[in-house]
Short mmCIF file of C-alpha atoms in Angstrom, two decimals:
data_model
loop_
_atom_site.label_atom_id
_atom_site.label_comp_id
_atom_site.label_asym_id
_atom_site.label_seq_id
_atom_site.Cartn_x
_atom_site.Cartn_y
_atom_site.Cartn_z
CA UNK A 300 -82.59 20.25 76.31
CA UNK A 301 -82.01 16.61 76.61
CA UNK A 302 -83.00 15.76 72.76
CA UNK A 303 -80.39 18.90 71.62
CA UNK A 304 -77.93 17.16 73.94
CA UNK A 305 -78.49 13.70 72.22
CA UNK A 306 -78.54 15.27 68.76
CA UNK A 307 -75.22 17.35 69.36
CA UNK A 308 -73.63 13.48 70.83
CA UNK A 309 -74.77 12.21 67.58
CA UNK A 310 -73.13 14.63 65.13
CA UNK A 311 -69.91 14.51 67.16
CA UNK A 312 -69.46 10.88 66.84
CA UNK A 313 -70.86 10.86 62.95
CA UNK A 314 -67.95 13.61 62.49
CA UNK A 315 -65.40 11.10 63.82
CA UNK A 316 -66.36 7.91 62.75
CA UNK A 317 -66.13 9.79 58.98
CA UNK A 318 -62.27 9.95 59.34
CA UNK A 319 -61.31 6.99 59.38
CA UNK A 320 -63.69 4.25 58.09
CA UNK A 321 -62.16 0.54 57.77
CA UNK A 322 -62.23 -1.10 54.47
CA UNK A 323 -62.38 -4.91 53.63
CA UNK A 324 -60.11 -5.34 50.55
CA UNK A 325 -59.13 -8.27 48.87
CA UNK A 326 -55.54 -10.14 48.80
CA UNK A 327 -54.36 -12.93 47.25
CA UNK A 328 -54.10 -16.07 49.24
CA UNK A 329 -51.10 -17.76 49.42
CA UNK A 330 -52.07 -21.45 49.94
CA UNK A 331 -55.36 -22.11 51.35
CA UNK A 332 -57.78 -19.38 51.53
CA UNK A 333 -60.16 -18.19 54.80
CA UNK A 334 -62.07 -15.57 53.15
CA UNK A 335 -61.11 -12.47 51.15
CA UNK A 336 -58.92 -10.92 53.32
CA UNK A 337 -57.20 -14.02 55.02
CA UNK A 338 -55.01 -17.03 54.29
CA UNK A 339 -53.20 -19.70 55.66
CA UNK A 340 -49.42 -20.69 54.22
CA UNK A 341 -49.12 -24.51 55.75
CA UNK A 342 -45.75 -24.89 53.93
CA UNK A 343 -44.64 -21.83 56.69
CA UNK A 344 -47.80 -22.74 59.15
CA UNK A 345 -48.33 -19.24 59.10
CA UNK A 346 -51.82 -17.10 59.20
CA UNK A 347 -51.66 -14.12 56.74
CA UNK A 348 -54.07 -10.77 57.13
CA UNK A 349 -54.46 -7.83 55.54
CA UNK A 350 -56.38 -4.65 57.17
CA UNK A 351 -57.16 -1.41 55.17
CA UNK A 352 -58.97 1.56 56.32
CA UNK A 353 -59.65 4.84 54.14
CA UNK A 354 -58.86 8.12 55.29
CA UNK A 355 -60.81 11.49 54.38
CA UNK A 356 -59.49 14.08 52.33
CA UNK A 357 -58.00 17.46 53.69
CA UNK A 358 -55.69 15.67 56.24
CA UNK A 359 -52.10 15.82 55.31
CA UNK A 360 -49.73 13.04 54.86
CA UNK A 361 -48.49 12.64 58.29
CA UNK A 362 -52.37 12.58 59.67
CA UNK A 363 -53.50 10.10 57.46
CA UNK A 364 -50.76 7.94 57.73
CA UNK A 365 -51.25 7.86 61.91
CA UNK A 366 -54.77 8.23 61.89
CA UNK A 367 -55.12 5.13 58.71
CA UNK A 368 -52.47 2.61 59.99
CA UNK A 369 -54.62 3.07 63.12
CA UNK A 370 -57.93 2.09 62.06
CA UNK A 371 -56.39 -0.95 59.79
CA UNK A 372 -54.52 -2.26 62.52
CA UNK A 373 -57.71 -2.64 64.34
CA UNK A 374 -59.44 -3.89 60.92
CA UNK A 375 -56.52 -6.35 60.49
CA UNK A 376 -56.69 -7.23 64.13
CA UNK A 377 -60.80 -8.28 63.88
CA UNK A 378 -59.56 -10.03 60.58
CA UNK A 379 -56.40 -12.46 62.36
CA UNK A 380 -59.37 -13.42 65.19
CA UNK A 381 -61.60 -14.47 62.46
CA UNK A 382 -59.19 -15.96 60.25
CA UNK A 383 -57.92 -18.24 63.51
CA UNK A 384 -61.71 -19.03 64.57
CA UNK A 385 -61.62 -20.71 60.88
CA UNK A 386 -58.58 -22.82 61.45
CA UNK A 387 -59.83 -26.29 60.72
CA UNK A 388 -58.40 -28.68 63.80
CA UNK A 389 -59.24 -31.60 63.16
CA UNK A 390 -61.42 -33.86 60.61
CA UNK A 391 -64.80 -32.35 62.78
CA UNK A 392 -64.18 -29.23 64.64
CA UNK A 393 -62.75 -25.92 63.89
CA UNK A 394 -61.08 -23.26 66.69
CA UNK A 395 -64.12 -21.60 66.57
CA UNK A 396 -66.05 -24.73 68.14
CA UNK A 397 -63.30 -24.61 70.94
CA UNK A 398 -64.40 -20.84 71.58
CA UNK A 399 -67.92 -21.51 71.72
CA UNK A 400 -67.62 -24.11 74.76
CA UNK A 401 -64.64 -22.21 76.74
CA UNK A 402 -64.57 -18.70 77.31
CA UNK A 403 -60.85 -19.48 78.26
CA UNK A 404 -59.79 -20.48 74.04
CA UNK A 405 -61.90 -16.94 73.10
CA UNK A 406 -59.57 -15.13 75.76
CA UNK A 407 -56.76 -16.65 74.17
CA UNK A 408 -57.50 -15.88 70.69
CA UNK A 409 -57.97 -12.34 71.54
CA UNK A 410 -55.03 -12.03 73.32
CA UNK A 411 -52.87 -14.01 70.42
CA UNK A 412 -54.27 -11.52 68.07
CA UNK A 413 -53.17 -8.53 70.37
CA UNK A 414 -49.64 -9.73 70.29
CA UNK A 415 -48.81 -9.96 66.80
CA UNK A 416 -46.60 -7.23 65.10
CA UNK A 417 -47.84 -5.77 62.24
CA UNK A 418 -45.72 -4.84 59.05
CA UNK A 419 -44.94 -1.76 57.43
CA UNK A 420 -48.20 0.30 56.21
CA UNK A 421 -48.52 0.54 52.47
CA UNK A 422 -50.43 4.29 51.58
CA UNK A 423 -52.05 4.62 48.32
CA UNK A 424 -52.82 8.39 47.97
CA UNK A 425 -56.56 8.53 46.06
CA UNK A 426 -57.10 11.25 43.33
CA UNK A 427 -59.71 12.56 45.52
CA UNK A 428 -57.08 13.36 48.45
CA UNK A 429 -58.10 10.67 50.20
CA UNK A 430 -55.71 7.77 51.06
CA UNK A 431 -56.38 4.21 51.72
CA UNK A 432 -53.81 2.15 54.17
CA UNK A 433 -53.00 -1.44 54.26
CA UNK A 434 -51.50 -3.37 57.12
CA UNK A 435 -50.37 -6.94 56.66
CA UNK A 436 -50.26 -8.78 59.78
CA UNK A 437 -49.45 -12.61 60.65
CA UNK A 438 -49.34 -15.20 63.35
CA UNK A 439 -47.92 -18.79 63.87
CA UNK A 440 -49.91 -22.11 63.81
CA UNK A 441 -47.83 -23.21 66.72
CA UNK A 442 -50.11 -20.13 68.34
CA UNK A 443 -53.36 -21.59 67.43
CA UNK A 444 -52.14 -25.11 68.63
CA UNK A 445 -50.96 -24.29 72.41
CA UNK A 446 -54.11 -22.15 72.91
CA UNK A 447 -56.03 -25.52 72.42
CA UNK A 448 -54.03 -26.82 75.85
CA UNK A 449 -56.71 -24.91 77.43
CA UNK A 450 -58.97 -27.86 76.55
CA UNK A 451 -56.97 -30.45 75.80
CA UNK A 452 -58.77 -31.94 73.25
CA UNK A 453 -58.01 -35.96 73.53
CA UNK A 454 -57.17 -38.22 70.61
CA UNK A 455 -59.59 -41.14 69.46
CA UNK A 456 -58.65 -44.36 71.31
CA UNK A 457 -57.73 -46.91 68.87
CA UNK A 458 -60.48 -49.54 67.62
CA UNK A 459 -59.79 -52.69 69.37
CA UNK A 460 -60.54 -55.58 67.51
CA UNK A 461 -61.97 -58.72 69.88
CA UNK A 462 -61.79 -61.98 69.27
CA UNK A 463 -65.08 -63.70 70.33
CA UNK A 464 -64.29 -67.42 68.81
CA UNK A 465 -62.14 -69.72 70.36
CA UNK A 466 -59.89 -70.56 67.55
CA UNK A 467 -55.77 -70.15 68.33
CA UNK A 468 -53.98 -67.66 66.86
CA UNK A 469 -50.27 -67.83 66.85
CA UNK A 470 -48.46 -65.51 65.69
CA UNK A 471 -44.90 -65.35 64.38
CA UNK A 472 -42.01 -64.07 66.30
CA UNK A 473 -41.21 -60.35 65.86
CA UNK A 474 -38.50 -59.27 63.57
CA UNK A 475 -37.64 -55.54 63.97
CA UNK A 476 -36.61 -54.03 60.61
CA UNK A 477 -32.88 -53.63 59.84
CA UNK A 478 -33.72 -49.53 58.89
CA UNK A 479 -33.40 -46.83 61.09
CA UNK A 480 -35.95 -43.75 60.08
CA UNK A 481 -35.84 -40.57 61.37
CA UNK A 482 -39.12 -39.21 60.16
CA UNK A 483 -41.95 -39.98 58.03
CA UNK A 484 -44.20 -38.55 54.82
CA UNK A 485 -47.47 -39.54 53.80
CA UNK A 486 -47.54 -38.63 50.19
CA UNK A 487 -51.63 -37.94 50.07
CA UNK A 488 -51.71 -36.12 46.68
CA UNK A 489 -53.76 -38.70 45.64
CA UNK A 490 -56.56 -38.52 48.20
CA UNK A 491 -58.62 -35.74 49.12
CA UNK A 492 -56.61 -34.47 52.56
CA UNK A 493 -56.84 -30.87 53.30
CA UNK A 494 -54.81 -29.79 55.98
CA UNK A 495 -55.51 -29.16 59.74
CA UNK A 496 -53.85 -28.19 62.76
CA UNK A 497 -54.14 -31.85 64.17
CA UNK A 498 -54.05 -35.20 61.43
CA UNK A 499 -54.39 -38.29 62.00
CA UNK A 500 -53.00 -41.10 60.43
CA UNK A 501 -55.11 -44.79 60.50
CA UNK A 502 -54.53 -48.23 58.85
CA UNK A 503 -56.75 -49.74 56.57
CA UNK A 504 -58.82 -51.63 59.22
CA UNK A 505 -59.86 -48.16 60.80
CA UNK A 506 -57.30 -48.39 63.81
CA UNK A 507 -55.17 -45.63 64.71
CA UNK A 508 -51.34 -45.37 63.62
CA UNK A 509 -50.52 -41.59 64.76
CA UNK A 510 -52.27 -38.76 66.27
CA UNK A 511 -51.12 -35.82 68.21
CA UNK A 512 -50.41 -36.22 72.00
CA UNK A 513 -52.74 -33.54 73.88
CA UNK A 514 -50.37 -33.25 77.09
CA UNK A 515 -47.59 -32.24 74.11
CA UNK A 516 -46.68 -30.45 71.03
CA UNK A 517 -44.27 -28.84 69.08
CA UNK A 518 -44.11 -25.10 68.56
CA UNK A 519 -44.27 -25.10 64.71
CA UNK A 520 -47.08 -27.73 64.56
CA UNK A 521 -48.13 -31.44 65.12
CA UNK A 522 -47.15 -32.23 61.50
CA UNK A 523 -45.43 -30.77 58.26
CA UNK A 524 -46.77 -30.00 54.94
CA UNK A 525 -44.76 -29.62 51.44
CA UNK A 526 -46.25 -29.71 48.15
CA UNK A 527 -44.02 -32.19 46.84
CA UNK A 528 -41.81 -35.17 48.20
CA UNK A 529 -38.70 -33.60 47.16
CA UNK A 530 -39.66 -30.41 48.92
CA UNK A 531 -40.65 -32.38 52.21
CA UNK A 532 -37.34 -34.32 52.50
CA UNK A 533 -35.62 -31.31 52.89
CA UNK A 534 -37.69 -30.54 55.94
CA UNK A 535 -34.36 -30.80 58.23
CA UNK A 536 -36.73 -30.37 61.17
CA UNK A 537 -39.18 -33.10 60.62
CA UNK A 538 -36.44 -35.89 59.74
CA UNK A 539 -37.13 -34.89 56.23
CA UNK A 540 -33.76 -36.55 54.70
CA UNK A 541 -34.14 -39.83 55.88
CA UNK A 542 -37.80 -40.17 56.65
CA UNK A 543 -40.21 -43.37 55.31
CA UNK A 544 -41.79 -42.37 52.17
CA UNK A 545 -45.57 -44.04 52.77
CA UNK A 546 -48.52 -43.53 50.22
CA UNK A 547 -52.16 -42.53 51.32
CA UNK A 548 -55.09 -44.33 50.29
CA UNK A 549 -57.36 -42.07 50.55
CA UNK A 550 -58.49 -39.48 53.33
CA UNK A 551 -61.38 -38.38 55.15
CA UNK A 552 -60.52 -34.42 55.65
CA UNK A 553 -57.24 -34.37 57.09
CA UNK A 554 -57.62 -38.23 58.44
CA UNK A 555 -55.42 -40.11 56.36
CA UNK A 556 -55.35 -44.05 55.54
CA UNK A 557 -52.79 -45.95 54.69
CA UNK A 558 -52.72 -49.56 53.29
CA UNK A 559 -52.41 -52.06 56.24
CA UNK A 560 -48.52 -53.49 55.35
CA UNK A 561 -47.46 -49.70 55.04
CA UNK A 562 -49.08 -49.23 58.85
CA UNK A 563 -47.40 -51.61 60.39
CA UNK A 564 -44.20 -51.21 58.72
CA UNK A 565 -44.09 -47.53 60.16
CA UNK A 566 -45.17 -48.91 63.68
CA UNK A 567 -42.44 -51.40 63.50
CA UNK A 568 -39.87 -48.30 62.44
CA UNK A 569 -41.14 -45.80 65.17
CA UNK A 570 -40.33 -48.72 67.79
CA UNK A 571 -37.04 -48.34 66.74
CA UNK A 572 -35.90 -44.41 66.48
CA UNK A 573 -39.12 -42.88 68.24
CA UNK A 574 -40.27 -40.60 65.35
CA UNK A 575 -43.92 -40.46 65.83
CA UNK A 576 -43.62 -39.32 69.21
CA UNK A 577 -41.28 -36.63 68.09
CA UNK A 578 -43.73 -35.14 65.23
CA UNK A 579 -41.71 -35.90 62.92
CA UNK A 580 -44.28 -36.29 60.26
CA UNK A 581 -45.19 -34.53 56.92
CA UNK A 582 -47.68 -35.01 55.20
CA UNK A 583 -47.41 -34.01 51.25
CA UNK A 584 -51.01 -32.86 49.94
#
């Protein structure tokens, strides 16, 4: 009795589960690319997914529809937590590093990915009668960034440089520059910077010029990204129209270096309007 019980269980759910099956399908990316089915805009700091599931034939419009944007909801749902897990943060670590050593980050993620609205279902009706639906869904970068507070990942300390002889130094007076900045761009075309939630910027002798403070960020990321100069200077937000144009040597990951004159000419510009510790960076890759 127990083994017809069982095999009746069986059929049941195999009769279900052939409804509505989910469907990896392929979508273009739109900047940098997570896997087939996932992308990430960081012009818009946005995380892009699209879910499909098939339906089976004999339902009628109105069934499939429910029963489809359903199931790809769920498939674009499994899709946003993966694409977010993939997020590089910094030059070493990715979100999914964070998950594995806090249970508190993997909460978060799953509860990010529950919030998100999903757009309008797309049908496409199959020959067969069968229908396949697609559900685009998104979610900020500024998400992905305050789930990190969790942790509270710290920034490198700068390298301090020690003087062990016992020659005199002196060095001359400090002249603040006459300028007044209200953001900066690193142009890194050049280099071979890929973008992160959390850059760093470093002069030439390996100490540190900017990096993100862990105790605060901004909602729509540490830094900007354009694709051009032009296209950052209009970045309103970021003091795009009169920010300090600098040029990146070269960059490990999303660690950038700049020469040593062009590091301490944005120190000695920051000490005047602040715009380091406003985030007012963007970084042109």
């Amino acid at each position: 009795m127990k083994r017809l019980l069982s095999l009746a269980c069986a059929l049941l759910l195999s009769s279900a589960l052939a409804d509505v099956v989910s469907t990896p399908l392929p979508i273009p990316a739109t900047q940098a690319p997570l896997g087939q089915t996932a992308s990430v805009d960081w012009n818009s700091q946005t995380v892009t997914v699209e879910g499909a599931a098939t339906t089976r034939t004999g339902l009628t419009q109105a069934q499939a529809y429910l029963q489809g944007k359903a199931a790809a909801t769920a498939d674009a749902q499994r899709l946003l937590a993966v694409a977010l897990a993939g997020i590089q943060v910094d030059a070493k670590t990715t979100v999914k590093d964070f998950e594995m050593q806090s249970d508190d980050i993997a909460t978060k993620v799953r509860s990010i990915v529950r919030g998100q609205i999903v757009g309008q279902p797309r049908v496409e009706r199959m020959p067969d009668g069968s229908s396949i639906v697609f559900v685009t869904m998104s979610a900020p970068m500024g998400s992905a960034i305050n789930l990190l507070q969790a942790v509270r990942p710290k920034p490198p300390a700068p390298r301090i440089m020690v003087n062990i002889t016992n020659v005199k130094i002196i060095n001359p007076p400090y002249r603040p520059p006459s300028g007044r900045f209200s953001g900066l761009i690193i142009d890194a075309r050049a280099t071979a910077f890929s973008p992160c939630l959390l850059p760093r910027i470093y002069a030439q002798d390996g100490t540190l010029v900017w990096s993100y403070n862990a105790l605060g960020t901004r909602d729509d990321g540490v830094s900007g990204y354009a694709r051009s100069v032009s296209q950052a200077q209009i970045m309103v937000d970021r003091g795009g129209p009169n920010a300090l144009v600098v040029q990146g040597l070269y960059a490990d990951r999303c660690d950038v270096v700049v020469s040593q004159m062009e590091a301490e000419s944005i120190r000695a510009y920051n000490r005047i309007t602040g715009f380091l510790d406003n985030y007012n960076v963007t970084i042109v890759f």
